[in-house]
Short mmCIF file of C-alpha atoms and ligand atoms in Angstrom, two decimals:
data_model
loop_
_atom_site.label_atom_id
_atom_site.label_comp_id
_atom_site.label_asym_id
_atom_site.label_seq_id
_atom_site.Cartn_x
_atom_site.Cartn_y
_atom_site.Cartn_z
CA MET G 1 37.39 28.69 -68.58
CA THR G 2 40.75 27.90 -68.78
CA PRO G 3 42.24 25.83 -71.78
CA ALA G 4 42.75 23.11 -69.06
CA THR G 5 39.17 23.10 -68.16
CA VAL G 6 37.81 23.27 -71.85
CA ASP G 7 40.55 20.41 -72.87
CA ARG G 8 38.83 18.40 -70.12
CA LEU G 9 35.47 18.65 -70.93
CA MET G 10 35.82 18.03 -74.29
CA SER G 11 37.60 15.03 -73.63
CA ASN G 12 34.90 13.75 -71.10
CA GLU G 13 32.31 14.79 -73.76
CA SER G 14 34.24 12.28 -76.32
CA LYS G 15 34.65 9.74 -73.38
CA THR G 16 30.56 10.03 -72.97
CA ALA G 17 30.43 9.46 -76.81
CA SER G 18 32.46 6.15 -76.59
CA ILE G 19 30.38 5.06 -73.46
CA GLN G 20 27.01 5.50 -75.00
CA SER G 21 27.96 3.51 -77.81
CA ARG G 22 29.17 0.24 -75.96
CA VAL G 23 26.39 0.74 -73.91
CA ASP G 24 23.92 0.99 -77.06
CA ARG G 25 25.70 -2.23 -78.59
CA ALA G 26 25.03 -4.09 -75.48
CA ILE G 27 21.37 -2.80 -75.52
CA GLU G 28 21.30 -4.20 -79.56
CA ASP G 29 22.69 -7.70 -78.72
CA LEU G 30 20.22 -7.91 -75.73
CA LEU G 31 17.28 -7.16 -78.29
CA ALA G 32 18.52 -9.42 -80.99
CA SER G 33 18.59 -11.96 -78.23
CA LEU G 34 14.99 -12.03 -77.48
CA PRO G 35 12.85 -15.09 -78.37
CA ASN G 36 10.18 -14.58 -81.03
CA PRO G 37 7.06 -13.58 -79.54
CA GLY G 38 5.09 -16.05 -81.87
CA HIS G 39 6.90 -19.09 -80.95
CA LEU G 40 6.35 -18.57 -76.69
CA SER G 41 4.07 -20.39 -75.09
CA ALA G 42 0.98 -18.39 -72.63
CA ASP G 43 3.32 -19.81 -69.72
CA GLU G 44 6.80 -18.13 -71.07
CA ARG G 45 4.92 -14.92 -71.88
CA ARG G 46 3.59 -14.94 -68.71
CA GLY G 47 6.93 -15.79 -67.07
CA ILE G 48 8.89 -12.83 -68.69
CA ILE G 49 6.31 -10.40 -67.61
CA ALA G 50 5.98 -11.79 -64.52
CA ARG G 51 10.04 -11.75 -63.95
CA TYR G 52 10.22 -8.07 -65.57
CA THR G 53 7.41 -7.14 -63.06
CA ALA G 54 9.02 -8.42 -60.04
CA VAL G 55 12.46 -6.97 -60.73
CA LEU G 56 10.87 -3.41 -61.76
CA GLU G 57 7.86 -2.63 -59.68
CA GLY G 58 9.76 -2.66 -56.51
CA ASN G 59 13.49 -1.67 -57.55
CA PHE G 60 13.28 0.75 -60.20
CA ILE G 61 13.14 3.97 -57.87
CA TYR G 62 15.10 2.22 -55.21
CA TRP G 63 18.45 2.13 -57.78
CA MET G 64 17.28 5.49 -59.04
CA THR G 65 17.84 7.05 -55.52
CA GLY G 66 20.71 4.95 -55.22
CA ALA G 67 22.03 6.75 -58.06
CA TYR G 68 21.12 10.19 -56.93
CA ILE G 69 23.23 9.51 -53.63
CA SER G 70 26.17 8.57 -55.08
CA VAL G 71 26.67 11.48 -57.87
CA GLY G 72 28.66 14.48 -56.90
CA SER G 73 27.27 17.40 -59.41
CA ASP G 74 24.55 19.57 -59.09
CA GLU G 75 23.86 18.82 -62.64
CA ALA G 76 23.52 15.06 -62.27
CA ARG G 77 21.65 15.35 -59.13
CA ALA G 78 19.00 17.64 -60.76
CA LYS G 79 18.58 14.80 -63.98
CA ILE G 80 18.44 12.40 -61.45
CA MET G 81 15.86 14.30 -58.91
CA ASP G 82 13.52 14.84 -62.03
CA ASN G 83 13.36 11.21 -63.19
CA LEU G 84 12.48 10.16 -59.74
CA ARG G 85 9.99 13.43 -59.04
CA GLU G 86 7.89 11.66 -62.17
CA GLU G 87 8.37 7.68 -61.39
CA VAL G 88 6.87 9.16 -58.08
CA ARG G 89 4.41 11.58 -58.96
CA ASP G 90 2.73 9.25 -61.62
CA CYS G 91 3.16 6.10 -59.82
CA HIS G 92 5.07 4.40 -61.82
CA PRO G 93 5.18 1.08 -59.79
CA GLY G 94 1.60 1.14 -59.94
CA MET G 95 1.45 1.77 -63.51
CA MET G 96 3.96 -1.64 -63.66
CA ARG G 97 1.24 -4.02 -61.40
CA ARG G 98 -1.84 -2.65 -63.62
CA PHE G 99 -0.21 -3.98 -66.23
CA ALA G 100 1.13 -7.30 -65.01
CA LEU G 101 -2.21 -7.49 -63.51
CA ALA G 102 -4.20 -6.88 -67.05
CA ALA G 103 -1.90 -9.72 -68.65
CA ARG G 104 -2.59 -12.17 -65.86
CA ALA G 105 0.84 -12.23 -65.08
CA ILE G 106 1.33 -10.62 -61.45
CA PRO G 107 4.93 -12.36 -60.17
CA THR G 108 4.47 -15.33 -58.07
CA ASP G 109 7.51 -16.40 -55.50
CA ALA G 110 8.68 -18.95 -57.79
CA ASP G 111 9.07 -16.04 -60.20
CA ALA G 112 10.67 -13.87 -57.71
CA GLN G 113 12.95 -17.07 -56.77
CA ALA G 114 14.05 -17.07 -60.46
CA VAL G 115 15.27 -14.08 -60.38
CA TYR G 116 16.72 -13.66 -57.01
CA ARG G 117 20.16 -14.15 -57.29
CA SER G 118 21.00 -11.93 -60.48
CA LEU G 119 18.65 -9.26 -58.83
CA MET G 120 20.76 -9.59 -55.63
CA ASP G 121 23.71 -8.47 -57.34
CA VAL G 122 22.54 -5.69 -58.66
CA ARG G 123 21.26 -4.60 -55.24
CA LEU G 124 24.68 -4.48 -53.55
CA PHE G 125 26.22 -3.15 -56.70
CA ILE G 126 24.00 0.16 -56.38
CA GLY G 127 24.79 -0.33 -52.95
CA ARG G 128 28.39 0.60 -53.31
CA LEU G 129 27.59 3.60 -54.34
CA SER G 130 29.69 4.61 -57.15
CA ALA G 131 29.06 7.84 -58.85
CA VAL G 132 29.96 6.90 -62.37
CA PRO G 133 29.70 3.12 -62.79
CA THR G 134 25.95 3.53 -61.39
CA VAL G 135 25.08 6.24 -63.65
CA VAL G 136 26.81 4.06 -66.48
CA THR G 137 24.12 1.05 -65.58
CA MET G 138 21.10 3.85 -65.16
CA ALA G 139 21.53 4.98 -68.52
CA PHE G 140 21.64 1.51 -70.24
CA PHE G 141 18.96 0.22 -67.76
CA GLU G 142 16.63 3.44 -69.05
CA GLY G 143 17.91 2.93 -72.87
CA PHE G 144 16.72 -0.66 -72.72
CA ILE G 145 13.57 -0.04 -71.33
CA GLN G 146 12.59 2.29 -73.56
CA ARG G 147 13.61 -0.35 -76.47
CA PHE G 148 12.10 -3.20 -74.66
CA MET G 149 8.45 -1.56 -74.58
CA PRO G 150 7.10 -2.87 -78.17
CA TYR G 151 8.27 -6.50 -77.08
CA LEU G 152 6.42 -5.96 -73.97
CA ALA G 153 3.55 -4.84 -75.14
CA GLU G 154 3.07 -7.45 -77.56
CA LEU G 155 3.56 -10.26 -74.86
CA ALA G 156 0.80 -8.50 -73.05
CA GLN G 157 -1.28 -8.10 -76.34
CA ARG G 158 -0.96 -11.75 -76.91
CA GLN G 159 -2.04 -12.60 -73.65
CA GLY G 160 -5.15 -10.84 -73.91
CA SER G 161 -4.80 -7.76 -72.37
CA ALA G 162 -5.28 -3.64 -73.49
CA GLU G 163 -3.89 -2.17 -70.61
CA MET G 164 -0.60 -0.51 -72.15
CA GLU G 165 0.04 2.39 -70.27
CA TYR G 166 3.14 1.32 -68.70
CA THR G 167 4.55 0.36 -72.24
CA ASP G 168 3.26 3.42 -73.72
CA VAL G 169 4.69 5.98 -71.57
CA HIS G 170 8.01 4.21 -70.98
CA GLY G 171 8.66 3.71 -74.69
CA ILE G 172 8.38 7.49 -75.10
CA CYS G 173 10.03 9.36 -71.90
CA ASP G 174 12.78 7.77 -71.65
CA VAL G 175 14.24 8.61 -74.81
CA THR G 176 14.42 12.26 -72.78
CA ARG G 177 15.56 10.22 -69.85
CA THR G 178 18.63 8.08 -71.21
CA GLN G 179 19.94 10.89 -73.22
CA GLU G 180 19.80 13.02 -69.74
CA LEU G 181 21.50 10.61 -67.90
CA PHE G 182 24.48 10.83 -70.50
CA SER G 183 24.47 14.42 -69.64
CA ALA G 184 24.59 13.53 -66.34
CA LEU G 185 27.37 10.81 -66.35
CA GLU G 186 29.47 13.70 -68.47
CA ALA G 187 29.24 16.30 -65.08
CA GLU G 188 29.97 13.09 -63.03
CA MET G 189 33.30 12.30 -65.22
CA ALA G 190 34.62 15.74 -65.15
CA LEU G 191 34.72 15.20 -60.94
CA THR G 192 36.65 11.95 -60.82
CA GLU G 193 39.42 10.07 -61.81
CA PRO G 194 39.36 7.71 -65.18
CA LEU G 195 37.92 3.98 -64.33
CA PRO G 196 39.50 1.20 -65.81
CA ALA G 197 36.89 -0.81 -68.16
CA THR G 198 35.83 -3.33 -66.19
CA GLU G 199 34.77 -1.11 -63.24
CA MET G 200 32.79 1.32 -65.68
CA PHE G 201 30.87 -1.08 -67.11
CA GLU G 202 30.34 -3.86 -64.09
CA GLY G 203 26.89 -2.71 -63.45
CA VAL G 204 26.05 -3.15 -66.94
CA GLU G 205 27.20 -6.74 -67.15
CA LEU G 206 25.11 -7.77 -64.00
CA LEU G 207 22.02 -6.10 -65.12
CA ARG G 208 22.46 -7.56 -68.68
CA ARG G 209 22.85 -10.95 -66.88
CA LEU G 210 19.71 -10.14 -64.83
CA ILE G 211 17.80 -8.86 -67.99
CA GLN G 212 18.40 -11.92 -69.75
CA ASN G 213 17.42 -14.11 -66.50
CA ILE G 214 14.18 -12.13 -66.91
CA VAL G 215 13.77 -13.32 -70.34
CA VAL G 216 14.77 -16.98 -70.86
CA ASN G 217 14.38 -17.74 -66.67
CA ASN G 218 17.96 -19.35 -66.56
FE1 FE2 F 1 9.08 3.94 -64.83
#
């Protein structure tokens, strides 16, 4: 490794650390904005689970596939493929559906309609296949999902459900996955020119709006 290469690797490492702390803050802010489950009606609880399911069941693997297609480094490809393999092998969409079914919160047409616009915005963003912003967005998503699981589980319990495989699995495995996405990000940043912050965090902002839409339905 030449001294210039070492410098570049080190500066990507510190850039990744600052991106990670911004992503962590965005996650903290979202978590802090969640309504107290004890103050929600049964219908409000059902709505949150249903809108979350409407988004996650059919889009998570699709978006992670978008990340796979967009990246250029072998390291990022390998990490994202591990993630996709687990999603498909363990049938996470099926796990999601069982979770919603047991909580009597299968998404209706109205639930799908409620998230339509903000979901579409994230879909179009992923479709641009821009490696670094897409990986940042998926790291934010994984990080949020992992931290959101106890809240989602509590909503389901209050709906009378004991089916917690989805929340149990995602509360644990996503810790490693988030970390892996940040090291994939480092590998991708070594291949691309620096981006302005607005571009870097555009997907995070769109996804943040979608999650708010899921939680508060507006
Ligand atoms: Fe999953």
